[in-house]
Amino acid sequence: MSDPDRPDFLFPRAKLAVFVDGCFWHGCPLHATWPKQNAAFWRKKLLANRRRDREVNRLLRRAGWRVLRIWEHALTKAHAAARLRRLRVTG
């Protein structure tokens, strides 16, 4: 995988890949906006990022990994800890 495809955190024993996705670069439905300057370029680029994210998820899951994606705006210690606890219980 290339650098944008690498998880931010990897837990090999748990086979868990965690990505912290930036709202702009990964298209957060709450915070992402389309740039007005050079709009065609950015639309193509940002849609390609979303497609790549889905493909990376698919490839990792096919290889037996669990994938957790967290939006940057939601990343607080309490939120991250709760998500990881849920994964331990359900995973």
Coordinates of N, CA and C in Angstrom, one line a residue:
M1 N 0.8 -1.2 0.0 CA 0.0 0.0 0.0 C 0.9 1.2 0.0
S2 N 0.4 2.3 -0.6 CA 1.1 3.5 -0.6 C 0.8 4.3 0.7
D3 N 1.5 5.4 0.9 CA 1.4 6.1 2.1 C 0.0 6.5 2.5
P4 N -0.8 7.1 1.5 CA -2.2 7.4 1.9 C -3.1 6.2 2.3
D5 N -2.6 5.1 1.9 CA -3.4 3.9 2.2 C -3.0 3.2 3.5
R6 N -1.9 3.7 4.2 CA -1.5 3.1 5.4 C -2.3 3.6 6.6
P7 N -2.7 2.6 7.5 CA -3.4 3.0 8.7 C -2.6 3.9 9.5
D8 N -3.3 4.8 10.3 CA -2.6 5.7 11.2 C -2.2 4.9 12.4
F9 N -2.9 3.8 12.8 CA -2.6 2.9 13.9 C -2.9 1.5 13.4
L10 N -2.0 0.6 13.8 CA -2.1 -0.7 13.4 C -1.9 -1.6 14.6
F11 N -2.8 -2.5 14.8 CA -2.8 -3.4 15.9 C -2.7 -4.9 15.4
P12 N -1.5 -5.4 15.0 CA -1.4 -6.6 14.3 C -2.0 -7.8 15.1
R13 N -1.8 -7.9 16.4 CA -2.4 -9.0 17.1 C -3.9 -9.1 17.1
A14 N -4.5 -7.9 17.0 CA -6.0 -7.8 17.0 C -6.4 -7.7 15.5
K15 N -5.5 -7.7 14.6 CA -5.8 -7.5 13.1 C -6.8 -6.3 13.0
L16 N -6.4 -5.2 13.5 CA -7.2 -4.0 13.5 C -6.4 -2.8 12.9
A17 N -7.0 -2.2 11.8 CA -6.4 -1.1 11.2 C -7.2 0.1 11.5
V18 N -6.6 1.2 12.0 CA -7.4 2.4 12.4 C -6.9 3.6 11.6
F19 N -7.8 4.3 10.9 CA -7.5 5.4 10.1 C -8.2 6.6 10.8
V20 N -7.5 7.7 10.9 CA -8.0 9.0 11.3 C -8.2 9.8 10.1
D21 N -9.4 10.0 9.6 CA -9.6 10.7 8.3 C -9.9 12.1 8.5
G22 N -9.1 12.9 7.8 CA -9.3 14.4 7.8 C -10.6 14.7 7.1
C23 N -11.3 15.7 7.7 CA -12.7 16.0 7.1 C -12.6 16.5 5.7
F24 N -11.6 17.3 5.4 CA -11.5 17.8 4.0 C -11.1 16.7 3.0
W25 N -10.0 16.1 3.3 CA -9.4 15.1 2.4 C -10.3 13.9 2.2
H26 N -11.1 13.5 3.1 CA -11.8 12.2 3.0 C -13.3 12.5 2.9
G27 N -13.8 13.7 2.8 CA -15.2 14.0 2.5 C -16.1 13.9 3.6
C28 N -15.8 14.4 4.8 CA -16.7 14.3 6.0 C -18.1 14.9 5.6
P29 N -19.2 14.2 5.8 CA -20.5 14.7 5.5 C -20.9 15.9 6.3
L30 N -20.3 16.1 7.5 CA -20.6 17.2 8.3 C -19.8 18.5 8.1
H31 N -18.5 18.3 7.7 CA -17.6 19.4 7.6 C -16.9 19.7 6.3
A32 N -16.9 18.7 5.4 CA -16.2 18.9 4.1 C -16.9 19.9 3.2
T33 N -16.1 20.7 2.5 CA -16.7 21.6 1.5 C -15.9 21.5 0.2
W34 N -16.6 21.8 -0.9 CA -15.9 21.7 -2.2 C -15.2 23.1 -2.4
P35 N -13.9 23.1 -2.7 CA -13.3 24.3 -3.0 C -13.8 25.0 -4.2
K36 N -13.9 26.3 -4.2 CA -14.4 27.0 -5.4 C -13.4 27.3 -6.4
Q37 N -12.1 27.5 -6.0 CA -11.0 27.7 -6.9 C -10.6 26.3 -7.5
N38 N -10.5 26.2 -8.8 CA -10.0 25.0 -9.5 C -11.0 23.8 -9.1
A39 N -12.3 24.1 -9.1 CA -13.3 23.2 -8.6 C -13.2 21.8 -9.3
A40 N -13.0 21.8 -10.6 CA -13.0 20.5 -11.3 C -11.9 19.6 -10.8
F41 N -10.7 20.2 -10.6 CA -9.6 19.4 -10.1 C -9.9 18.8 -8.7
W42 N -10.4 19.7 -7.8 CA -10.6 19.3 -6.5 C -11.7 18.2 -6.4
R43 N -12.8 18.4 -7.2 CA -13.8 17.4 -7.2 C -13.3 16.0 -7.6
K44 N -12.5 16.0 -8.7 CA -12.0 14.7 -9.1 C -11.0 14.1 -8.0
K45 N -10.2 15.0 -7.5 CA -9.2 14.5 -6.4 C -9.9 14.0 -5.2
L46 N -10.9 14.7 -4.7 CA -11.6 14.3 -3.5 C -12.5 13.1 -3.7
L47 N -13.1 13.0 -4.8 CA -13.9 11.8 -5.1 C -13.0 10.6 -5.2
A48 N -11.8 10.7 -5.8 CA -10.8 9.7 -5.9 C -10.4 9.2 -4.6
N49 N -10.2 10.2 -3.6 CA -9.8 9.8 -2.3 C -10.9 8.9 -1.6
R50 N -12.1 9.2 -1.8 CA -13.2 8.4 -1.2 C -13.2 7.0 -1.8
R51 N -13.0 7.0 -3.2 CA -13.0 5.6 -3.8 C -11.8 4.8 -3.3
R52 N -10.7 5.5 -3.1 CA -9.5 4.8 -2.6 C -9.7 4.3 -1.2
D53 N -10.4 5.1 -0.4 CA -10.7 4.6 1.0 C -11.6 3.4 1.0
R54 N -12.6 3.4 0.1 CA -13.5 2.2 0.1 C -12.7 1.0 -0.4
E55 N -11.8 1.1 -1.4 CA -11.0 0.0 -1.9 C -10.0 -0.5 -0.8
V56 N -9.4 0.4 -0.1 CA -8.5 0.0 1.0 C -9.2 -0.8 2.0
N57 N -10.4 -0.3 2.4 CA -11.2 -1.0 3.4 C -11.5 -2.4 2.9
R58 N -11.9 -2.5 1.6 CA -12.3 -3.8 1.0 C -11.1 -4.8 1.0
L59 N -9.9 -4.3 0.6 CA -8.7 -5.1 0.6 C -8.3 -5.6 2.0
L60 N -8.3 -4.7 2.9 CA -8.0 -5.1 4.3 C -8.9 -6.1 4.9
R61 N -10.2 -5.9 4.7 CA -11.2 -6.8 5.2 C -11.1 -8.2 4.5
R62 N -10.8 -8.2 3.2 CA -10.6 -9.4 2.5 C -9.4 -10.2 3.1
A63 N -8.4 -9.5 3.6 CA -7.2 -10.1 4.2 C -7.4 -10.4 5.6
G64 N -8.6 -10.2 6.2 CA -8.9 -10.6 7.5 C -8.8 -9.6 8.6
W65 N -8.6 -8.3 8.2 CA -8.4 -7.2 9.1 C -9.8 -6.6 9.4
R66 N -9.9 -6.0 10.6 CA -11.0 -5.1 10.9 C -10.5 -3.7 10.6
V67 N -11.4 -2.9 10.1 CA -11.1 -1.5 9.8 C -11.9 -0.5 10.6
L68 N -11.3 0.4 11.2 CA -12.0 1.5 12.0 C -11.6 2.8 11.4
R69 N -12.5 3.6 10.9 CA -12.3 5.0 10.4 C -12.9 6.0 11.4
I70 N -12.1 6.9 11.8 CA -12.6 7.9 12.7 C -12.4 9.3 12.1
W71 N -13.4 10.1 12.0 CA -13.3 11.5 11.5 C -12.4 12.3 12.5
E72 N -11.6 13.2 11.9 CA -10.7 14.0 12.8 C -11.5 14.8 13.8
H73 N -12.7 15.3 13.4 CA -13.5 16.1 14.3 C -14.0 15.3 15.5
A74 N -14.1 14.0 15.3 CA -14.6 13.1 16.4 C -13.6 12.5 17.3
L75 N -12.3 12.8 17.0 CA -11.2 12.2 17.7 C -11.0 12.9 19.0
T76 N -11.6 12.4 20.1 CA -11.3 12.8 21.4 C -10.8 11.5 22.1
K77 N -10.1 11.7 23.2 CA -9.7 10.5 24.0 C -10.9 9.6 24.4
A78 N -11.9 10.2 24.8 CA -13.1 9.4 25.3 C -13.8 8.7 24.1
H79 N -13.9 9.4 23.0 CA -14.5 8.8 21.8 C -13.7 7.6 21.3
A80 N -12.4 7.9 21.1 CA -11.5 6.8 20.6 C -11.5 5.6 21.6
A81 N -11.4 5.8 22.9 CA -11.4 4.7 23.8 C -12.7 4.0 23.8
A82 N -13.8 4.6 23.6 CA -15.1 3.9 23.6 C -15.2 3.1 22.3
R83 N -14.7 3.6 21.2 CA -14.8 2.8 19.9 C -13.9 1.6 20.0
L84 N -12.7 1.8 20.6 CA -11.8 0.6 20.7 C -12.4 -0.4 21.7
R85 N -13.0 0.0 22.8 CA -13.6 -0.9 23.7 C -14.7 -1.7 23.0
R86 N -15.6 -1.0 22.2 CA -16.6 -1.7 21.5 C -16.0 -2.8 20.6
L87 N -14.9 -2.4 19.9 CA -14.3 -3.4 19.0 C -13.8 -4.6 19.8
R88 N -13.2 -4.4 20.9 CA -12.7 -5.5 21.7 C -13.9 -6.4 22.1
V89 N -15.0 -5.8 22.5 CA -16.2 -6.6 22.9 C -16.8 -7.4 21.7
T90 N -16.9 -6.7 20.6 CA -17.6 -7.3 19.4 C -16.6 -8.0 18.5
G91 N -15.3 -7.8 18.6 CA -14.4 -8.3 17.6 C -13.9 -9.6 17.9

